[in-house]
XYZ file of C-alpha atoms in Angstrom:
653
model
C 69.043 142.960 30.145
C 66.847 145.603 31.655
C 67.091 149.321 32.092
C 65.493 151.175 34.964
C 64.266 154.511 33.645
C 63.350 157.365 35.995
C 61.466 160.562 35.314
C 62.856 162.733 32.567
C 63.286 159.887 30.077
C 61.697 159.800 26.637
C 60.659 156.153 26.449
C 57.317 155.645 24.663
C 55.538 154.012 27.612
C 55.900 157.164 29.690
C 54.164 159.479 27.315
C 53.402 162.717 29.117
C 53.850 161.212 32.586
C 57.519 162.108 32.880
C 57.065 163.747 36.273
C 55.090 160.992 37.971
C 58.080 159.132 39.351
C 57.216 156.096 37.215
C 59.922 153.487 36.742
C 59.720 151.225 33.680
C 61.529 148.021 32.886
C 62.482 147.935 29.220
C 64.221 145.091 27.451
C 67.314 146.513 25.799
C 69.589 144.988 23.219
C 72.712 146.675 24.531
C 74.113 144.812 27.544
C 75.800 147.928 28.895
C 72.787 150.224 28.674
C 72.189 149.876 32.390
C 75.660 151.287 32.944
C 74.378 154.702 32.002
C 72.339 154.683 35.172
C 75.263 153.796 37.432
C 78.076 156.225 36.609
C 81.196 155.429 38.603
C 79.531 153.049 41.008
C 81.257 149.819 39.985
C 84.336 150.362 37.844
C 85.987 146.952 37.916
C 89.584 145.759 37.850
C 89.291 142.157 36.607
C 91.251 139.398 38.269
C 93.596 137.520 36.005
C 91.697 134.883 34.090
C 88.369 135.896 35.631
C 85.899 137.915 33.573
C 84.434 140.600 35.784
C 81.510 142.752 34.692
C 82.448 146.358 34.120
C 80.042 149.250 34.329
C 80.966 152.285 32.286
C 79.313 155.630 32.005
C 77.672 156.078 28.618
C 75.581 159.160 28.191
C 72.972 160.235 30.704
C 69.311 159.537 31.359
C 68.974 162.103 34.085
C 70.685 163.603 37.075
C 72.476 160.881 39.097
C 71.375 162.445 42.355
C 67.753 161.946 41.410
C 68.406 158.342 40.419
C 70.422 157.619 43.543
C 68.752 159.719 46.197
C 70.665 159.237 49.451
C 69.309 160.112 52.882
C 70.477 163.573 53.861
C 70.414 165.375 57.170
C 67.625 167.629 55.941
C 64.523 167.237 53.865
C 62.100 164.350 53.410
C 63.251 160.796 52.963
C 63.189 159.309 49.467
C 59.805 157.643 49.134
C 59.746 153.903 48.383
C 58.703 152.747 44.943
C 55.885 150.202 44.763
C 54.667 148.024 41.880
C 51.690 149.720 40.270
C 49.473 146.780 41.261
C 49.851 147.684 44.955
C 47.529 150.116 46.696
C 49.226 152.022 49.518
C 47.512 153.954 52.292
C 48.882 157.436 52.923
C 49.454 156.961 56.653
C 53.041 156.606 57.879
C 53.414 153.555 60.118
C 56.095 153.909 62.795
C 56.721 151.945 65.990
C 58.747 152.760 69.065
C 61.609 150.544 70.217
C 61.060 148.888 73.558
C 62.650 146.061 75.502
C 60.397 144.133 77.918
C 61.614 144.456 81.510
C 61.369 140.668 81.975
C 62.255 137.844 79.577
C 59.323 136.672 77.486
C 59.194 132.874 77.890
C 58.048 130.475 75.244
C 54.468 129.367 75.621
C 53.460 125.749 76.079
C 51.968 124.959 72.669
C 49.324 122.371 72.074
C 50.455 119.462 69.940
C 49.538 119.255 66.255
C 47.231 116.339 67.009
C 45.116 118.647 69.154
C 44.041 120.950 66.379
C 40.900 122.912 67.270
C 37.633 121.821 65.789
C 36.413 123.627 62.706
C 34.718 126.831 63.884
C 31.681 126.414 61.689
C 30.545 124.707 58.510
C 29.293 128.030 57.216
C 31.847 129.995 55.188
C 31.643 133.097 57.354
C 31.736 136.734 56.289
C 34.636 138.199 54.355
C 35.606 141.374 56.193
C 38.871 142.103 54.352
C 40.138 141.037 50.954
C 43.074 142.568 49.104
C 45.001 140.744 46.391
C 47.255 143.120 44.433
C 48.795 140.649 41.984
C 46.598 138.291 39.931
C 47.904 134.773 39.570
C 50.348 134.410 36.704
C 51.188 138.111 36.526
C 54.725 139.496 36.568
C 56.362 142.758 37.506
C 56.198 145.456 34.831
C 56.728 148.870 36.387
C 56.590 150.804 39.630
C 55.991 154.272 40.966
C 56.102 156.192 44.232
C 52.870 155.507 46.086
C 51.962 152.386 44.123
C 48.707 152.199 42.185
C 47.435 155.504 40.779
C 43.894 156.592 41.442
C 41.622 156.366 44.470
C 42.006 153.553 46.985
C 39.500 150.719 47.082
C 37.788 149.575 50.289
C 38.915 146.004 50.998
C 37.523 146.126 54.563
C 33.794 145.674 55.196
C 32.217 148.849 56.669
C 30.812 148.817 60.202
C 27.040 148.738 60.530
C 26.980 150.960 63.612
C 28.560 151.658 67.024
C 27.505 148.234 68.294
C 29.220 146.374 65.482
C 32.228 144.580 67.009
C 33.783 143.521 63.685
C 37.493 144.206 63.516
C 38.765 146.493 60.770
C 41.831 145.009 59.052
C 44.487 146.790 57.015
C 47.781 145.701 55.418
C 48.344 148.211 52.609
C 51.376 149.793 54.208
C 55.110 149.216 54.008
C 56.037 145.564 54.731
C 52.378 144.716 55.413
C 51.020 141.307 54.495
C 47.451 140.100 54.880
C 45.326 139.053 51.935
C 42.008 138.018 53.419
C 40.121 137.955 56.725
C 36.932 135.967 57.250
C 34.781 136.419 60.339
C 33.565 132.958 61.397
C 32.304 133.828 64.888
C 31.592 136.901 67.030
C 35.278 137.159 67.944
C 36.889 134.588 65.658
C 38.696 135.190 62.378
C 40.346 132.998 59.756
C 43.157 134.813 57.961
C 44.895 134.187 54.643
C 48.334 135.553 53.885
C 49.329 136.886 50.496
C 52.025 134.837 48.717
C 55.132 136.645 47.583
C 54.222 138.929 44.707
C 54.293 137.239 41.289
C 54.506 133.789 42.883
C 51.972 131.345 44.323
C 54.033 130.330 47.366
C 56.120 131.524 50.321
C 53.480 132.352 52.920
C 55.198 132.977 56.231
C 55.616 136.689 56.970
C 52.552 138.499 58.331
C 52.137 142.075 59.488
C 48.736 143.737 59.652
C 46.658 146.271 61.570
C 43.370 145.823 63.407
C 41.028 148.537 64.702
C 37.707 148.667 66.553
C 39.033 146.392 69.294
C 37.201 145.332 72.464
C 39.048 144.744 75.717
C 36.980 141.998 77.362
C 36.363 139.317 74.699
C 38.825 136.550 73.985
C 39.627 136.691 70.272
C 40.863 133.770 68.223
C 42.894 134.226 65.040
C 43.814 131.404 62.682
C 46.226 131.876 59.787
C 45.147 129.112 57.432
C 47.718 128.983 54.625
C 51.215 128.771 56.098
C 53.583 126.687 53.991
C 56.106 125.052 56.322
C 55.349 121.703 57.968
C 57.786 122.483 60.785
C 57.832 125.803 62.589
C 59.011 127.320 65.859
C 55.347 128.037 66.538
C 55.041 124.365 67.413
C 57.831 124.863 69.978
C 56.492 127.878 71.829
C 57.104 130.884 69.573
C 54.372 133.499 70.032
C 53.231 136.282 67.657
C 53.958 139.932 68.343
C 51.363 142.561 69.289
C 51.746 146.341 69.236
C 49.193 148.678 70.832
C 49.284 152.321 69.806
C 47.605 153.427 73.028
C 50.163 151.545 75.129
C 52.968 153.043 73.056
C 51.674 156.598 73.445
C 50.648 156.385 77.106
C 53.153 153.949 78.635
C 56.031 153.657 76.175
C 55.306 149.949 75.616
C 56.154 148.584 72.181
C 56.078 145.150 70.588
C 55.420 142.295 72.997
C 54.743 138.569 72.703
C 51.119 137.491 73.084
C 48.999 134.428 72.523
C 47.485 131.603 74.512
C 46.149 128.243 73.396
C 48.635 128.426 70.530
C 48.485 125.591 67.999
C 50.340 124.804 64.784
C 48.792 122.011 62.737
C 48.216 120.664 59.262
C 45.343 122.306 57.445
C 44.060 121.761 53.939
C 45.775 120.638 50.765
C 46.348 117.220 49.333
C 46.295 115.760 45.876
C 47.696 118.246 43.393
C 47.411 121.130 45.849
C 50.331 121.568 48.268
C 49.586 120.989 51.921
C 48.999 124.047 54.074
C 49.450 124.528 57.801
C 47.525 126.586 60.300
C 48.650 128.809 63.159
C 45.930 129.496 65.722
C 46.090 131.589 68.899
C 43.830 133.459 71.306
C 44.441 136.952 72.674
C 42.762 139.764 74.606
C 43.354 143.305 73.407
C 44.627 145.729 76.082
C 42.138 148.553 75.307
C 38.795 149.332 73.726
C 38.852 151.196 70.402
C 42.585 150.733 70.069
C 44.736 150.444 66.963
C 46.854 147.307 67.192
C 49.293 145.460 64.942
C 50.251 141.795 64.693
C 53.575 140.668 63.227
C 55.608 137.518 62.703
C 58.821 139.214 63.839
C 59.919 142.742 64.807
C 59.245 144.790 61.636
C 62.138 146.691 60.084
C 61.091 148.519 56.926
C 62.987 150.148 54.095
C 61.984 153.542 55.506
C 63.403 152.487 58.894
C 66.736 151.891 57.170
C 66.585 155.254 55.435
C 65.853 157.013 58.730
C 68.845 155.254 60.266
C 71.114 156.269 57.387
C 69.919 159.870 57.606
C 70.832 159.855 61.309
C 74.316 158.663 60.309
C 74.620 161.439 57.741
C 73.672 164.074 60.298
C 76.071 162.813 62.971
C 79.417 164.658 62.632
C 81.347 161.940 64.481
C 80.000 158.800 62.837
C 79.847 160.258 59.348
C 83.621 160.783 59.273
C 84.133 157.001 59.380
C 81.220 156.019 57.154
C 80.358 156.838 53.564
C 76.968 155.927 52.117
C 76.806 155.185 48.419
C 74.335 153.557 46.092
C 75.340 150.045 45.098
C 72.580 149.928 42.470
C 68.872 150.356 41.928
C 66.364 147.572 42.520
C 63.838 146.471 39.904
C 61.271 148.887 41.327
C 63.774 151.722 41.487
C 64.592 151.625 45.207
C 68.189 152.382 46.150
C 70.315 149.496 47.423
C 72.714 151.195 49.824
C 76.399 150.374 50.290
C 78.219 151.589 53.416
C 82.002 151.783 53.621
C 83.330 152.010 57.191
C 86.984 152.548 58.063
C 89.387 155.081 59.521
C 91.164 157.351 57.031
C 94.725 156.240 57.823
C 96.534 153.258 56.328
C 93.851 152.239 53.854
C 96.283 150.599 51.437
C 97.269 147.853 53.873
C 93.815 147.037 55.200
C 91.894 143.860 54.642
C 88.166 143.849 53.898
C 85.124 142.507 55.711
C 81.902 142.186 53.673
C 78.546 142.095 55.485
C 75.056 141.899 54.026
C 71.507 141.355 55.256
C 67.876 141.060 54.281
C 68.134 138.998 51.133
C 64.920 137.423 52.439
C 62.524 140.259 53.330
C 60.565 138.261 55.902
C 63.683 137.770 58.049
C 63.501 141.174 59.701
C 65.658 140.120 62.661
C 68.670 140.228 60.336
C 68.174 143.981 59.925
C 68.176 144.491 63.703
C 71.385 142.455 63.970
C 72.913 144.539 61.177
C 71.917 147.757 62.943
C 73.612 146.519 66.107
C 76.738 145.804 64.086
C 76.722 149.298 62.572
C 76.068 150.912 65.956
C 79.157 149.239 67.354
C 81.442 149.780 64.352
C 80.647 153.508 64.326
C 80.877 153.933 68.092
C 83.604 155.343 70.294
C 84.588 152.078 72.006
C 88.298 151.207 71.840
C 87.497 147.919 70.087
C 85.499 149.775 67.428
C 88.386 152.175 66.857
C 90.754 149.220 66.487
C 88.428 147.537 63.995
C 88.284 150.695 61.905
C 92.093 150.891 61.943
C 92.457 147.266 60.872
C 89.700 146.737 58.312
C 87.575 148.240 55.595
C 83.956 147.199 56.112
C 81.731 146.953 53.044
C 78.142 146.679 54.262
C 74.930 146.194 52.267
C 72.254 146.461 54.972
C 69.248 145.619 52.768
C 69.782 143.493 49.664
C 66.103 143.120 48.761
C 64.378 146.472 49.405
C 61.551 145.708 46.970
C 60.591 142.555 48.842
C 60.756 144.424 52.150
C 58.545 147.231 50.843
C 55.782 144.962 49.548
C 55.862 142.522 52.491
C 57.253 139.426 50.784
C 58.581 136.492 52.767
C 61.411 135.292 50.540
C 61.476 136.615 46.983
C 62.244 139.796 45.099
C 59.945 141.243 42.440
C 61.555 138.837 39.973
C 59.478 136.144 41.699
C 62.548 134.174 42.800
C 64.773 133.825 45.840
C 67.751 136.201 45.405
C 69.880 134.088 47.752
C 69.834 131.288 45.197
C 70.901 133.524 42.319
C 74.498 134.510 43.128
C 75.998 131.994 40.741
C 73.884 132.838 37.685
C 72.430 136.247 38.560
C 71.601 138.557 35.655
C 72.145 142.237 36.223
C 68.655 143.067 35.016
C 66.836 140.476 37.129
C 68.829 140.531 40.385
C 70.693 143.859 40.369
C 71.692 143.863 44.046
C 73.092 140.320 43.891
C 74.923 141.003 40.640
C 76.488 144.235 41.871
C 77.451 142.799 45.271
C 79.195 139.872 43.616
C 80.950 142.205 41.168
C 82.037 144.475 44.025
C 83.549 141.553 45.931
C 85.387 140.365 42.805
C 86.848 143.828 42.350
C 87.939 143.946 45.984
C 89.512 140.486 45.792
C 91.622 141.659 42.877
C 93.197 144.278 45.129
C 93.221 142.936 48.702
C 92.167 140.069 50.972
C 88.560 139.647 52.081
C 89.027 138.163 55.531
C 85.320 137.529 56.226
C 81.991 137.478 54.413
C 78.841 137.114 56.484
C 75.247 137.268 55.247
C 72.654 137.820 58.015
C 69.472 135.733 57.909
C 66.657 134.474 60.130
C 65.572 130.890 60.799
C 62.024 129.632 61.301
C 62.607 126.039 62.472
C 65.509 126.107 64.968
C 66.065 128.240 68.054
C 69.304 130.056 68.958
C 71.844 131.628 66.588
C 74.167 129.546 64.418
C 76.142 129.668 61.199
C 76.401 127.831 57.928
C 79.964 127.626 56.614
C 81.624 126.017 53.613
C 83.548 122.755 53.619
C 84.176 120.902 50.380
C 84.848 117.651 52.236
C 87.939 116.998 50.085
C 90.451 119.298 51.760
C 92.845 118.335 54.512
C 92.209 118.709 58.219
C 93.722 122.204 58.427
C 91.464 123.969 55.894
C 88.433 122.091 57.178
C 89.113 123.221 60.729
C 89.638 126.813 59.627
C 85.970 127.064 58.685
C 84.965 126.156 62.228
C 87.180 128.528 64.193
C 85.172 131.732 63.799
C 81.813 130.136 64.764
C 83.449 128.412 67.730
C 84.886 131.711 68.948
C 81.518 133.392 68.481
C 79.866 130.694 70.578
C 82.289 131.501 73.408
C 81.622 135.230 73.168
C 77.830 134.784 73.072
C 77.243 131.594 75.094
C 73.611 132.459 75.865
C 72.665 132.937 72.190
C 75.034 131.188 69.784
C 75.016 127.405 69.392
C 78.145 125.929 67.828
C 76.536 122.477 67.779
C 73.821 123.813 65.459
C 76.363 125.045 62.891
C 76.731 123.165 59.608
C 79.566 123.301 57.113
C 78.566 121.012 54.277
C 78.063 122.584 50.870
C 74.834 121.069 49.627
C 74.031 121.038 45.951
C 70.814 122.971 46.543
C 72.807 125.787 48.202
C 75.350 126.227 45.408
C 73.821 129.569 44.399
C 73.808 131.130 47.863
C 75.973 134.089 48.758
C 78.196 132.205 51.182
C 78.997 129.395 48.736
C 79.641 131.663 45.765
C 81.854 134.009 47.804
C 83.754 130.995 49.130
C 84.355 129.663 45.637
C 85.521 133.145 44.602
C 88.269 132.950 47.221
C 86.799 134.173 50.523
C 87.978 131.455 52.901
C 85.765 132.482 55.803
C 82.319 132.783 54.222
C 79.228 132.335 56.388
C 75.501 132.684 56.675
C 74.486 133.712 60.185
C 71.024 132.484 61.141
C 69.151 134.131 64.031
C 66.033 132.258 65.085
C 62.621 133.903 64.913
C 62.085 132.380 68.348
C 64.796 132.830 70.946
C 67.458 131.122 72.999
C 67.538 127.836 74.881
C 71.177 128.304 75.961
C 72.813 129.541 79.140
C 69.774 128.890 81.279
C 67.519 130.876 78.948
C 64.240 129.675 77.522
C 62.817 132.893 76.163
C 62.234 134.932 73.025
C 64.830 137.195 71.497
C 64.242 140.903 72.007
C 65.389 143.690 69.696
C 68.366 144.226 72.012
C 69.265 140.531 71.786
C 69.296 140.799 68.006
C 71.352 143.986 68.057
C 73.868 142.379 70.392
C 74.625 139.779 67.714
C 76.214 142.526 65.653
C 78.423 143.511 68.567
C 79.437 139.898 69.260
C 80.316 139.401 65.593
C 82.633 142.431 65.667
C 84.092 141.351 69.000
C 84.864 137.902 67.641
C 86.466 139.388 64.552
C 89.079 140.998 66.813
C 89.679 137.675 68.550
C 89.982 136.033 65.156
C 92.481 138.526 63.677
C 94.315 140.094 66.595
C 97.422 141.904 65.288
C 99.353 142.095 68.591
C 103.070 141.520 67.693
C 103.733 140.162 71.198
C 102.137 136.908 70.087
C 104.602 136.197 67.289
C 106.507 133.608 69.335
C 103.354 131.780 70.323
C 102.052 131.934 66.759
C 105.263 130.431 65.381
C 104.996 127.583 67.857
C 101.394 126.943 66.877
C 102.287 127.072 63.214
C 104.853 124.316 63.734
C 102.413 122.189 65.722
C 99.260 122.984 63.700
C 99.978 124.580 60.299
C 97.451 127.220 59.304
C 96.407 128.177 62.837
C 98.781 131.018 63.725
C 96.218 133.743 63.050
C 93.547 132.470 65.447
C 95.185 132.757 68.837
C 95.215 135.800 71.063
C 95.629 136.912 74.635
C 93.754 139.693 76.482
C 94.393 143.087 74.942
C 95.685 145.876 77.093
C 92.563 147.985 76.429
C 90.027 145.339 77.487
C 87.867 146.072 80.497
C 88.721 143.859 83.503
C 86.268 141.074 84.217
C 84.778 141.155 80.700
C 84.346 137.637 79.401
C 85.835 137.168 75.967
C 87.362 134.412 73.896
C 90.729 135.592 75.187
C 92.710 132.400 75.702
C 92.004 130.558 72.498
C 95.338 128.829 72.021
C 93.545 125.589 72.855
C 91.119 126.017 69.948
C 93.242 124.256 67.276
C 94.180 121.502 69.732
C 90.536 121.005 70.697
C 89.341 120.951 67.098
C 92.120 118.619 65.941
C 91.272 116.271 68.787
C 87.596 116.360 67.835
C 88.330 115.641 64.173
C 90.561 112.713 65.116
C 87.831 111.453 67.425
C 85.267 111.790 64.653
C 87.404 109.865 62.178
C 87.922 107.013 64.635
C 84.198 106.945 65.323
C 83.378 106.671 61.630
C 85.734 103.739 61.206
C 84.288 101.870 64.149
C 80.578 102.643 63.767
C 78.996 101.199 60.663
C 75.409 100.656 61.803
C 72.749 103.299 62.410
C 72.028 101.836 65.831
C 75.657 102.258 66.928
C 75.771 105.843 65.646
C 72.507 106.758 67.393
C 73.721 105.275 70.671
C 76.922 107.330 70.530
C 75.000 110.481 69.650
C 72.823 110.008 72.739
C 75.920 109.540 74.881
C 77.513 112.654 73.382
C 74.358 114.697 73.995
C 74.231 113.625 77.643
C 77.911 114.450 78.096
C 77.510 117.821 76.399
C 74.644 118.757 78.729
C 76.913 118.156 81.729
C 80.207 119.446 80.342
C 78.844 122.230 78.101
C 81.530 121.652 75.446
C 81.142 120.435 71.867
C 81.889 116.744 71.527
C 81.251 116.168 67.842
C 81.494 118.095 64.616
C 79.340 117.980 61.519
C 82.056 116.920 59.100
């Protein structure tokens, strides 16, 4: 068990540095010692027969407000805590939001067999090298601003005005670039930093370049990506941000890159194989400051700015309370939002939403922001949702990983979305406290939906992973598929029901959706939004920030379709219950407050009939088709029919 100690403590490792903002991790014998840091945050009411962790207030190690600094309407934002190994530049990096006026199509990538020739046999010149965590090290302590003392100079200095070498930088929030080697006049080979305190997970990149030239064609090659399959091989392009374009023309992040290739690089033998991403680009201006990123960045400070805007808004703040769920290993606050209307709280059911367990999946934060924007808005549907439900939202589960620019892990060096089943409070505090909060809620009321927002690097479109044990009857198995099917009807140009999967694999037993499902949340999902874009509804283009935000709206919209309380439907529900037990709660008709002409999943009485028919069809198919050849032939027929009819014809059972 670990204790996170802030300034004002008397632990021996602080010495006289009590005012430096240092956060230590001390092994403690008392299991409840951490509870002193979290007074009143998670008092538990255990379910019968289920041991639930309880956090009690014992003594004090400092003022709770200092330990749990929440964004206020005035004053500076709480500064992120960094591991002391990390150097951090003092500049504040901020980007404007912008939506391209035209869809950004996928590029036509070159095949992996057409990998470019090696640029040169000579090793080139190292122009940037920054490695904060030596191999084999582990997290010990953190402080505001990261490493004490003067900053080093990881970038090679320019030799004069005629030197065209790019100046690289990644020592800012969510930045990730370890090394840059100049192998030609305008050609660079880049190496990404693995997740801190690991030797793997190289996917997320976000770095700055300066001293640009407008005319030359630059080539960048990231040489140590880890995944053999990537959307980069299907047309995904990197993002570029120009500060001059942002200041002069209001243009933000946009997709760039020509001659894009994704191919196998080095590795072999005992070393794991690596893969290379290579692209060419022209910079829009001379002497510009530009950024490259894997996906639209969304930092911990971005979240804090958003929460401060909520706190300063007199309308939205009356429906939303911001509390601290816990502190991360580095001492960053993990925020918990509770959204509901004041009336009738006792009878309300609960919806639990979370995001950013994997820090490199920044699109999940944009989807979560879209969800919060809608839930706290003035729309009639949002008001109805607040009257019906209590929303418990954790918008950033892994703030430490987001701060340091990890792809997948927390500072514990492991994936937090595999730790829900066995999470220790000291190693994975956000996971432990979220699970404990859901157990407490389940002891008092129903949790109608749990959804964890993620991003996907190998498949386009948006889809969900649900939970199906494979041993239940047809009714419970179909229940898992209703919400994703409704969502696919509400977002036909983004959400692919055919890409959804419902099997509970052994390797996923520790994920949030599986653990919440086994705890008793029937409708438990992971929503995956592709890093690429959509191939549905006539689209073949990248997702924009607005596309990602709209996912939050569509999720809320579908929740109303899924749980419509209109008493006028009682007769129809009773009929459906007799015909298809367990389906009465999924059917609805257009509400009186819906705008005319707005496409929704309004007439969904055919959903149980359709799904039952599909399950029966699938069972007959399994009995008849025993050979792989027969199954493949039917799958091809189904795919051709689906392209013409645009309806699902098979389910992943």
